[in-house]
Amino acid sequence: MTELAVPASRREVPFRPLVVWGAAILGTVAIGGVLLVISDANPIQAYRDIVAGSVGSIDSLEQTITTAIPVAMIALGLCVAFRANVWNIGGDGQFLIGALCATAVALTFGLDSALLLLPLALLAGAAGGAVYGGLVGGLRARWNVSEVITSLLLNYLAFYLVTYVVRQPLRGEGSYLPETDQLPAAATLPTLGSTSIHAGIFVLLGLVPVAAYLLGRTPLGFRVRMLGLNPEATKAVGVPTERLIVLTMLFSGGVSGLAGAVQVSGAAQFLSNALSNNFGFTAIVVALLGRLNPIGTVVAGLFIAALTVGGEELQRSQNVPQPIVTVISASFVLLVLVARRLSARPA
Amino acid sequence: MNWDEVFGASAIAPLFAASIRLAIPLAVAAAGECVAERSGILNLGLEGMMISGALAAFIAASSTGRGTVGALAGIGAGIAVAGLVGLLVIHLKIDQVIVGVTTVILCLGFTAYVYAEAYGVGTLPELPSPTPVDIPVLSDLPGVGSVLFQQHPLVYVGAAVPFVLWGVLRRTRFGLDVRAVGERPDAADANGTNVDRTRWKALAIGGACGGLAGAILVVGAVGTYRDDITAGRGWIAIAIVIVGRWNPLGALAGSFLFGITDALQLRIQAAGGGFDTSVPFEFFSALPYAVTIVVVVLTTVRRRRGAQPAALGVPYFQTR
């Protein structure tokens, strides 16, 4: 095969991480600035608005954190899959399926105790997402069917499934919109104290050390990373790669499903097909920015959430279309990749 | 729900006409993607090229009143995106999957931004209405005539693309270079072929076709623009490449499969199906995607291994 043999010694730019991130940030700010000028906005004021809108007040801070939770969770799962070079683009679909399962459990089982119903619903969400993701992994493992395509197309199937379920079987009584009833109180995640942040944040924060430990300190995690770095060698030393691929997708799908369950029981508290605002795609950006490690992913998730919430303020105050945030985030990812590539040369 | 409205004698011809209209953009995008992938470039940014081409075509066609200008704008936009992808993937040898997916996200965001900036408040401009080209004599053929020979001119242009690209791949020196570079870039390199330049050209073709497909979708098929008008068709085109075994004509056939399913579900919904019937309309909306998944799986399981270009997705560092 025409693989490049990476030489052991490389010439790297001094203070490489600083240079890479600094250059990427400068470039992104520049691109953002150009777009802002095109939108008839004052760039300096615009960046101020973004900061003010995202972390300028307690309220906005809470909103930023709440916005970050679903995306960061999905991204955590993506970390594991991407590390194995399993490109799970189906985060949205797994998210929706998870939300659907959690909702179904919450609305069907009339349990009064939150100690029973809530974990049951969350577990159902994780299980549903895991199965949905495992399907993708199985197809890839067994028959080498591109997981990019299957996971992506399954997104659409999940969307239409949820659209149907909230329109008919689980349709709510109250409104004329296609959505379910409010979830019973026993199935909702409470908010923390006087803030508007729901307890889902504990799920996210709990997952981080789990994912980090799994990926960094277990033989399984080692094999996952090995699979991504050198699939041929991994196979050659006898690692059952097929099973490994399915496992990563079960994990990634399960976490995405759990994210959906958390979102529906914490943030939304009812199900509609608009539950996900392209979270799956944003999560890809977040995972890439977080360099595929769990802690970096949460940081990146908060950053992108801040950008998103700040972007809404920007739209309000200076009439800049909200999608500018997507452009800035994606450009940032690409610039980081370019900077990384340009800052190291094979000797 | 009147099934006659869908399958009745008078409905079949319009159904096939709609199938063609919906299939052609896919076929164009898939054919271009065939060329790109044959050269070893896994162009996952196709959806981004399509949506960019769609918006560019809409802006150009609605402001000039000429569909042709729209098509050219679409091609230009597609090539521009391909330029970005090529810079990252061919010149800098960055991972093709990451670049492709991120490019799609970038393009979806950028088109949404431009669209909101250009048309935010107020009504959308009209597109030059697609006056179907009436091919004399042939269009009078009973049944087939109205279906095949009364389409928007861009549809005919699009229909020609898979054939042209098939010919290029099969019969030209460039096509041979493309195929060689995608199978054994080291051998092609040793033979004197400039691997990078060949891949650039192949990717540019892929981008041009993607942009053109978006243009045909907007100008020739749907007649207007909205956010995410491509609705994942770029990804479906990539799937169709696999189904067609990296052959532009195979991709054309695959596109028709999707086109028929798509036209069917639109027709069924228009005829009132899915709302008061036992089968919900979401089933029909999901059908094209489900069919695509099934077909991709089936095709991949049965001897895909031979058809896929050996060096697909692998960066090559050529000797200078």
XYZ file of C-alpha atoms in Angstrom:
667
model
C 0.000 0.000 0.000
C 1.168 3.495 -0.582
C 1.317 4.456 3.057
C 3.601 7.169 4.161
C 6.199 6.044 6.639
C 6.385 8.830 9.191
C 9.977 9.371 10.157
C 10.736 9.287 13.848
C 12.307 12.712 13.894
C 10.368 15.757 12.811
C 11.075 19.420 12.679
C 8.482 21.193 14.735
C 7.892 24.867 15.171
C 8.894 25.950 18.691
C 5.997 26.386 21.116
C 3.915 24.498 18.621
C 0.572 24.355 20.465
C 0.693 28.078 21.107
C 1.541 28.840 17.504
C -1.119 26.510 16.169
C -3.958 27.747 18.314
C -2.824 31.351 18.137
C -2.686 31.313 14.366
C -6.023 29.542 14.140
C -7.667 32.017 16.487
C -6.237 34.974 14.582
C -7.400 33.526 11.303
C -10.863 32.795 12.631
C -11.248 36.257 14.097
C -10.187 37.679 10.752
C -12.686 35.588 8.822
C -15.389 36.467 11.304
C -14.441 40.100 11.009
C -14.785 40.051 7.238
C -18.216 38.457 7.423
C -19.310 40.912 10.082
C -18.268 43.830 7.930
C -20.234 42.333 5.052
C -23.212 42.131 7.361
C -22.959 45.819 8.067
C -21.900 45.227 11.633
C -19.087 46.688 13.657
C -16.684 43.770 14.250
C -15.345 45.039 17.571
C -18.823 45.698 18.870
C -19.950 42.382 17.475
C -17.328 40.407 19.350
C -18.242 42.367 22.442
C -21.868 41.432 21.905
C -20.962 37.779 21.572
C -19.049 37.822 24.832
C -21.770 39.774 26.593
C -24.474 37.530 25.243
C -22.768 34.351 26.283
C -20.953 35.007 29.550
C -21.836 38.579 30.357
C -24.497 37.807 32.895
C -25.552 34.958 35.140
C -28.515 34.304 32.919
C -26.456 34.080 29.778
C -23.868 31.927 31.514
C -26.607 29.524 32.523
C -27.918 29.507 28.989
C -24.472 28.784 27.621
C -24.000 25.846 29.933
C -27.438 24.460 29.188
C -26.789 24.775 25.464
C -23.477 22.999 25.831
C -24.807 19.912 27.548
C -26.372 17.959 24.661
C -23.666 18.846 22.172
C -20.792 18.090 24.529
C -22.334 14.752 25.434
C -22.724 13.656 21.841
C -19.198 14.864 21.173
C -17.878 12.732 24.032
C -19.241 9.669 22.329
C -17.850 10.831 19.021
C -14.388 11.107 20.570
C -14.273 7.381 21.082
C -15.621 6.529 17.656
C -13.445 9.031 15.803
C -10.366 7.817 17.642
C -10.988 4.420 16.102
C -11.465 6.057 12.720
C -15.128 5.133 12.843
C -16.791 8.228 11.463
C -20.131 8.423 13.218
C -22.073 11.169 11.481
C -25.296 9.818 12.924
C -25.194 11.661 16.236
C -28.478 13.403 15.516
C -30.297 10.202 14.704
C -29.012 8.399 17.788
C -29.889 11.461 19.847
C -33.463 11.449 18.584
C -33.876 7.711 19.036
C -32.616 8.030 22.586
C -35.036 10.849 23.278
C -37.816 8.788 21.738
C -37.098 5.752 23.899
C -36.860 7.848 27.030
C -40.126 9.587 26.222
C -41.869 6.330 25.472
C -40.769 4.857 28.777
C -41.657 8.008 30.682
C -45.134 8.235 29.218
C -45.927 4.540 29.324
C -44.848 3.492 32.764
C -46.885 5.367 35.297
C -44.323 5.113 38.035
C -44.489 7.811 40.610
C -41.036 7.501 42.034
C -38.407 9.588 40.336
C -35.797 7.209 41.667
C -37.269 4.549 39.431
C -38.689 6.314 36.418
C -35.910 8.746 35.655
C -33.034 6.245 35.549
C -35.258 3.877 33.636
C -35.972 6.515 31.027
C -32.352 7.551 30.737
C -31.274 3.941 30.479
C -33.847 3.348 27.775
C -32.502 6.329 25.895
C -28.954 5.082 26.132
C -29.994 1.612 25.057
C -31.966 2.881 22.094
C -29.112 5.053 20.922
C -26.673 2.212 21.418
C -28.708 -0.155 19.270
C -29.101 2.494 16.594
C -25.387 3.128 16.601
C -24.520 -0.527 16.887
C -26.401 -1.131 13.677
C -24.027 1.213 11.881
C -21.045 -0.402 13.551
C -22.219 -3.869 12.671
C -22.616 -3.015 9.013
C -19.160 -1.518 8.949
C -17.542 -4.320 10.908
C -19.128 -7.197 9.091
C -19.352 -5.953 5.518
C -17.264 -2.812 5.445
C -20.253 -0.661 4.590
C -19.286 2.986 4.916
C -20.423 4.172 8.320
C -20.471 7.758 7.100
C -23.281 6.995 4.704
C -25.287 4.589 6.832
C -25.152 6.734 9.949
C -26.087 9.800 7.963
C -29.037 8.250 6.183
C -30.226 6.779 9.466
C -30.465 10.340 10.758
C -33.267 10.966 8.325
C -35.017 7.756 9.244
C -34.857 8.642 12.921
C -36.230 12.101 12.203
C -39.212 10.764 10.300
C -39.830 8.103 12.927
C -39.980 10.710 15.647
C -42.121 12.958 13.443
C -44.633 10.147 13.104
C -44.613 9.108 16.746
C -45.235 12.602 18.050
C -47.955 13.119 15.488
C -49.917 10.004 16.246
C -49.178 7.311 18.848
C -47.675 9.571 21.492
C -49.479 12.733 20.471
C -50.150 15.048 23.384
C -53.619 16.181 24.346
C -53.009 19.823 24.985
C -51.609 21.491 21.902
C -52.452 21.247 18.229
C -48.774 20.978 17.391
C -47.308 17.545 16.783
C -45.618 16.948 20.094
C -46.043 14.762 23.128
C -47.471 15.643 26.477
C -45.252 17.050 29.147
C -43.220 14.291 30.687
C -44.382 13.243 34.140
C -42.471 14.977 36.899
C -40.918 11.709 37.956
C -39.155 11.495 34.632
C -37.732 14.969 34.493
C -34.340 16.157 35.550
C -34.601 18.857 38.191
C -32.880 22.201 37.858
C -30.076 23.048 40.203
C -31.065 25.420 42.974
C -32.092 28.774 41.631
C -30.346 28.342 38.308
C -31.926 27.183 35.098
C -29.289 24.520 34.572
C -30.727 21.035 34.734
C -29.180 18.031 36.418
C -28.112 16.689 33.062
C -24.885 18.525 33.649
C -24.016 15.910 36.230
C -24.503 13.226 33.629
C -22.137 15.061 31.321
C -19.561 15.714 34.012
C -19.838 12.126 35.163
C -19.235 10.825 31.666
C -16.017 12.771 31.209
C -13.845 10.831 33.663
C -15.485 7.608 32.483
C -14.631 8.322 28.873
C -11.172 9.578 29.750
C -10.411 6.513 31.832
C -11.849 4.169 29.248
C -9.909 5.717 26.441
C -6.674 6.397 28.225
C -6.213 3.750 30.858
C -7.911 0.559 29.820
C -6.680 -2.093 27.403
C -9.908 -1.618 25.494
C -9.290 2.078 25.083
C -5.759 1.357 24.039
C -6.991 -0.984 21.350
C -9.490 1.606 20.181
C -6.741 4.171 19.781
C -4.497 1.647 18.138
C -7.217 0.804 15.678
C -7.438 4.413 14.625
C -3.712 4.920 14.335
C -2.827 1.722 12.539
C -5.618 -0.640 11.565
C -3.345 -3.104 9.819
C -1.058 -3.518 12.780
C -4.018 -3.844 15.106
C -5.393 -6.663 13.030
C -1.984 -8.220 12.672
C -1.485 -8.550 16.404
C -4.757 -10.388 16.660
C -7.105 -7.776 18.057
C -10.694 -8.630 17.092
C -11.247 -5.426 15.173
C -14.785 -6.244 14.093
C -15.940 -6.504 17.669
C -13.997 -3.361 18.522
C -15.731 -1.332 15.821
C -19.149 -2.462 16.991
C -18.215 -1.633 20.575
C -17.135 1.889 19.712
C -20.383 2.472 17.858
C -22.403 0.991 20.714
C -20.674 3.417 23.034
C -20.943 6.396 20.745
C -24.571 5.685 19.917
C -25.376 5.004 23.530
C -23.898 8.278 24.692
C -25.732 10.172 21.952
C -28.934 8.414 22.927
C -28.320 9.277 26.549
C -27.782 12.881 25.477
C -31.173 12.787 23.798
C -32.785 11.305 26.878
C -31.164 13.929 29.066
C -32.254 16.723 26.755
C -35.839 15.562 26.637
C -36.111 15.047 30.381
C -34.034 18.002 31.442
C -34.323 20.795 28.952
C -37.395 20.258 26.825
C -39.547 18.002 29.006
C -41.621 16.974 26.022
C -40.732 15.434 22.679
C -41.066 16.949 19.249
C -39.084 16.401 16.096
C -37.360 19.749 16.639
C -35.568 18.511 19.755
C -32.209 18.500 18.060
C -30.959 21.704 16.506
C -28.300 20.017 14.381
C -26.598 18.897 17.589
C -25.047 15.916 15.844
C -23.182 18.040 13.342
C -22.151 20.650 15.869
C -20.845 17.806 18.016
C -18.520 16.784 15.196
C -17.016 20.263 15.215
C -16.757 20.148 18.996
C -15.065 16.756 19.048
C -12.560 17.847 16.420
C -11.805 21.087 18.226
C -11.397 19.165 21.447
C -8.718 17.113 19.711
C -10.763 13.986 20.407
C -9.997 13.925 24.102
C -12.820 14.052 26.660
C -11.720 17.083 28.634
C -10.863 19.080 25.554
C -14.256 18.157 24.172
C -16.108 19.658 27.115
C -14.021 22.815 26.853
C -14.693 23.001 23.135
C -18.351 22.322 23.791
C -18.574 25.257 26.163
C -16.751 27.417 23.671
C -19.052 26.550 20.797
C -22.075 26.937 23.050
C -20.846 30.379 24.053
C -20.451 31.240 20.402
C -23.956 29.968 19.660
C -25.636 31.826 22.496
C -23.552 34.914 21.801
C -24.519 34.602 18.165
C -28.173 34.808 19.050
C -27.492 38.037 20.903
C -25.536 39.237 17.908
C -28.497 38.562 15.668
C -30.718 40.511 17.999
C -28.463 43.468 18.472
C -26.811 43.911 15.099
C -28.970 41.883 12.757
C -26.219 39.459 11.804
C -27.603 36.116 10.654
C -27.081 33.433 13.271
C -25.429 30.944 10.854
C -22.313 33.091 11.027
C -21.539 31.095 14.157
C -21.442 27.863 12.164
C -19.125 29.445 9.626
C -16.800 30.680 12.326
C -16.718 27.344 14.150
C -16.109 25.282 11.050
C -13.450 27.702 9.835
C -11.783 27.419 13.200
C -11.589 23.638 12.867
C -10.109 23.859 9.396
C -7.610 26.513 10.439
C -6.459 24.395 13.377
C -5.947 21.474 11.007
C -3.985 23.643 8.594
C -1.890 25.168 11.344
C -1.085 21.751 12.740
C -0.062 20.501 9.341
C 2.066 23.530 8.586
C 3.836 23.582 11.928
C 5.506 20.218 11.653
C 7.569 18.802 8.821
C 9.118 15.408 8.395
C 12.813 16.025 8.939
C -56.704 8.592 -0.705
C -57.088 7.973 -4.356
C -54.456 5.502 -5.538
C -55.497 6.176 -9.092
C -53.981 9.580 -8.713
C -50.655 7.913 -8.176
C -50.686 4.832 -10.325
C -53.515 5.489 -12.730
C -52.920 5.526 -16.443
C -52.856 9.301 -16.639
C -50.570 9.626 -13.661
C -47.781 7.314 -14.714
C -46.263 9.630 -17.294
C -46.032 12.662 -14.979
C -44.650 10.333 -12.307
C -41.804 9.290 -14.538
C -41.247 12.842 -15.653
C -40.899 13.853 -12.021
C -38.580 10.907 -11.425
C -36.270 12.120 -14.137
C -36.364 15.665 -12.824
C -35.428 14.491 -9.359
C -32.890 11.922 -10.462
C -30.806 14.088 -12.764
C -29.244 16.336 -10.117
C -28.251 13.222 -8.217
C -26.863 11.605 -11.338
C -24.770 14.648 -12.169
C -23.350 14.912 -8.676
C -22.706 11.191 -8.494
C -21.010 11.103 -11.891
C -18.630 13.868 -10.880
C -18.015 12.134 -7.585
C -17.176 8.965 -9.497
C -14.373 10.795 -11.243
C -13.063 12.344 -8.037
C -13.153 9.073 -6.137
C -11.618 7.151 -8.999
C -8.606 9.392 -8.615
C -8.396 8.449 -4.961
C -10.011 11.529 -3.447
C -12.834 10.671 -1.082
C -14.798 13.857 -1.606
C -17.182 13.912 1.318
C -17.710 17.622 0.798
C -20.101 16.968 -2.066
C -23.141 18.077 -0.125
C -21.373 21.370 0.489
C -20.662 21.774 -3.215
C -24.268 21.055 -4.050
C -25.773 23.527 -1.624
C -23.266 26.199 -2.646
C -24.067 25.614 -6.289
C -27.769 25.713 -5.536
C -27.583 29.081 -3.807
C -25.213 30.560 -6.372
C -27.500 29.405 -9.154
C -30.536 30.848 -7.451
C -28.930 34.230 -6.918
C -27.523 34.357 -10.423
C -30.601 33.072 -12.206
C -33.059 35.224 -10.321
C -31.065 38.388 -10.812
C -30.268 37.863 -14.487
C -33.392 36.015 -15.462
C -31.325 33.417 -17.280
C -31.185 29.817 -16.161
C -27.934 29.281 -18.013
C -26.219 31.972 -15.979
C -27.482 30.198 -12.908
C -25.962 26.932 -14.053
C -22.625 28.596 -14.702
C -22.712 30.244 -11.298
C -23.460 26.900 -9.740
C -20.516 25.302 -11.475
C -18.301 28.139 -10.324
C -19.406 27.784 -6.732
C -18.819 24.051 -6.836
C -15.322 24.529 -8.190
C -14.590 27.117 -5.500
C -15.493 24.677 -2.752
C -13.484 21.994 -4.501
C -10.581 24.407 -4.487
C -10.800 24.679 -0.723
C -11.042 20.935 -0.284
C -8.191 20.335 -2.699
C -5.938 22.773 -0.907
C -6.446 20.927 2.333
C -6.514 17.406 1.020
C -4.196 17.335 -1.973
C -1.753 20.061 -1.127
C -1.652 19.722 2.656
C -2.561 16.032 2.802
C -4.955 16.505 5.687
C -7.352 13.669 6.495
C -10.018 13.551 3.811
C -12.917 12.502 5.987
C -12.483 15.309 8.502
C -12.004 17.896 5.775
C -15.021 16.684 3.853
C -17.443 16.624 6.752
C -16.232 19.961 8.121
C -16.512 21.510 4.667
C -20.128 20.409 4.459
C -20.846 22.023 7.811
C -19.029 25.157 6.671
C -20.956 25.345 3.412
C -24.312 24.692 5.031
C -23.600 27.503 7.459
C -22.209 29.829 4.834
C -25.128 29.376 2.452
C -27.570 29.913 5.300
C -25.698 33.076 6.192
C -25.581 34.420 2.639
C -29.210 33.509 2.048
C -30.299 35.335 5.185
C -28.156 38.331 4.284
C -29.397 38.490 0.712
C -33.072 37.763 1.215
C -33.575 38.070 4.951
C -36.553 40.314 5.023
C -39.035 40.315 2.239
C -40.078 37.957 -0.467
C -37.882 35.754 -2.575
C -37.346 36.714 -6.167
C -38.837 34.536 -8.839
C -36.743 32.208 -10.884
C -37.163 32.190 -14.631
C -39.918 29.667 -14.861
C -38.747 26.400 -16.341
C -40.273 26.364 -19.769
C -40.015 22.779 -20.819
C -38.101 22.273 -23.995
C -40.266 20.595 -26.536
C -38.151 18.400 -28.730
C -40.021 18.268 -32.022
C -41.360 14.971 -33.251
C -39.871 12.955 -30.415
C -42.044 14.580 -27.817
C -45.138 13.548 -29.718
C -44.410 9.916 -29.155
C -47.246 8.435 -27.147
C -46.458 7.941 -23.492
C -42.699 8.163 -23.600
C -42.705 11.409 -25.538
C -44.024 13.773 -22.928
C -41.899 12.186 -20.255
C -38.540 12.109 -21.885
C -38.650 14.980 -24.288
C -40.399 17.819 -22.536
C -38.047 18.682 -19.757
C -36.254 21.843 -18.725
C -33.126 22.329 -20.865
C -30.852 22.008 -17.855
C -32.205 18.528 -17.285
C -30.956 17.496 -20.700
C -27.580 19.016 -19.992
C -27.497 17.116 -16.742
C -28.520 13.888 -18.410
C -25.566 14.154 -20.746
C -23.019 14.537 -17.967
C -22.829 10.891 -16.849
C -22.327 9.780 -20.418
C -19.640 12.372 -21.047
C -17.789 11.483 -17.869
C -18.072 7.789 -18.594
C -16.460 8.441 -21.934
C -13.747 10.530 -20.334
C -12.921 7.863 -17.803
C -12.988 5.058 -20.323
C -11.500 6.518 -23.430
C -9.270 9.472 -22.733
C -5.709 9.667 -21.563
C -6.844 11.828 -18.699
C -9.354 9.208 -17.677
C -6.642 6.607 -17.673
C -4.467 8.834 -15.517
C -7.352 9.314 -13.118
C -7.932 5.613 -12.761
C -4.250 4.841 -12.416
C -3.755 7.472 -9.773
C -6.634 6.084 -7.780
C -5.446 2.494 -7.878
C -1.660 2.701 -7.680
C -0.497 6.286 -7.304
C 3.056 5.137 -6.767
C 3.083 3.331 -10.084
C 1.515 6.276 -11.869
C 4.054 8.550 -10.238
C 6.915 6.366 -11.358
C 5.464 6.478 -14.825
C 5.711 10.229 -14.854
C 2.104 11.122 -14.158
C 1.686 14.125 -11.906
C -0.488 12.523 -9.240
C -1.410 15.738 -7.467
C -2.349 17.593 -10.607
C -4.481 14.730 -11.849
C -6.277 14.614 -8.531
C -6.797 18.375 -8.614
C -8.474 18.084 -11.990
C -10.592 15.135 -10.918
C -11.677 16.950 -7.772
C -12.459 20.062 -9.792
C -14.698 17.971 -12.013
C -16.364 16.572 -8.932
C -16.919 20.043 -7.584
C -18.193 21.400 -10.880
C -20.664 18.549 -11.143
C -21.743 18.993 -7.560
C -22.359 22.677 -8.115
C -24.139 21.998 -11.395
C -26.310 19.426 -9.658
C -27.326 22.015 -7.094
C -28.084 24.454 -9.884
C -30.222 21.929 -11.754
C -32.035 21.114 -8.540
C -32.937 24.721 -7.943
C -33.462 26.014 -11.470
C -34.643 22.912 -13.244
C -36.412 20.808 -10.662
C -37.689 22.619 -7.613
C -37.917 26.142 -8.966
C -36.919 28.002 -5.818
C -34.427 27.964 -2.968
C -34.651 27.394 0.739
C -32.224 26.468 3.473
C -31.051 22.895 3.200
C -32.842 22.445 -0.104
C -30.442 19.656 -0.942
C -31.733 17.672 2.041
C -28.840 15.256 2.127
C -28.768 14.598 -1.607
C -25.030 15.100 -1.694
C -24.625 12.232 0.722
C -27.034 10.130 -1.275
C -24.972 10.854 -4.364
C -21.926 9.498 -2.556
C -23.927 6.405 -1.696
C -25.002 6.102 -5.332
C -21.363 6.107 -6.395
C -20.910 2.956 -4.356
C -24.097 1.454 -5.717
C -22.986 2.229 -9.249
C -19.573 0.735 -8.557
C -17.749 3.961 -9.301
C -19.081 3.957 -12.852
C -20.904 7.135 -13.941
C -23.480 5.138 -15.862
C -24.048 2.853 -12.902
C -24.517 5.990 -10.851
C -27.090 7.167 -13.366
C -29.047 3.972 -12.873
C -28.809 4.268 -9.122
C -30.015 7.839 -9.306
C -33.137 6.709 -11.107
C -33.894 4.260 -8.365
C -33.789 7.080 -5.874
C -35.593 9.435 -8.234
C -38.499 7.082 -8.695
C -38.809 6.527 -4.960
C -38.633 10.245 -4.351
C -41.211 11.077 -7.013
C -43.457 8.344 -5.712
C -43.438 9.631 -2.180
C -44.109 13.181 -3.339
C -46.981 12.013 -5.506
C -48.461 9.900 -2.755
C -48.334 12.782 -0.342
C -49.861 15.118 -2.898
C -52.686 12.676 -3.485
C -53.519 12.846 0.190
C -51.883 9.628 1.187
C -50.425 9.259 4.613
C -52.769 11.478 6.504
C -55.923 9.501 6.689
C -54.534 6.196 5.581
C -53.092 3.452 7.699
C -49.570 4.133 6.491
C -48.316 7.501 7.737
C -46.763 10.016 5.342
C -43.536 9.922 7.279
C -43.091 6.385 5.999
C -43.094 7.653 2.456
C -40.829 10.564 3.258
C -38.350 8.166 4.802
C -38.651 5.647 2.001
C -36.031 7.110 -0.361
C -33.469 7.145 2.421
C -34.343 3.651 3.572
C -34.145 2.319 0.043
C -30.754 3.936 -0.397
C -29.427 2.318 2.764
C -30.669 -1.094 1.737
C -29.242 -0.804 -1.753
C -25.871 0.435 -0.500
C -25.634 -2.424 1.953
C -26.604 -4.984 -0.659
C -24.185 -3.585 -3.197
C -21.357 -3.392 -0.707
C -21.847 -6.902 0.533
C -21.801 -8.334 -2.930
C -18.316 -7.835 -4.279
C -17.724 -4.157 -3.702
C -14.187 -4.916 -2.824
C -13.122 -5.162 -6.405
C -14.782 -2.007 -7.571
C -13.494 0.461 -5.004
C -10.383 2.381 -6.071
C -7.544 0.924 -4.047
C -6.042 4.218 -3.005
C -9.345 5.890 -2.120
C -8.915 8.283 0.768
C -5.214 7.665 1.176
C -2.999 10.720 0.812
C -0.091 10.303 -1.516
C 3.173 12.150 -1.236
C 4.488 12.309 -4.713
C 8.094 12.413 -5.729
C 9.180 15.763 -6.983
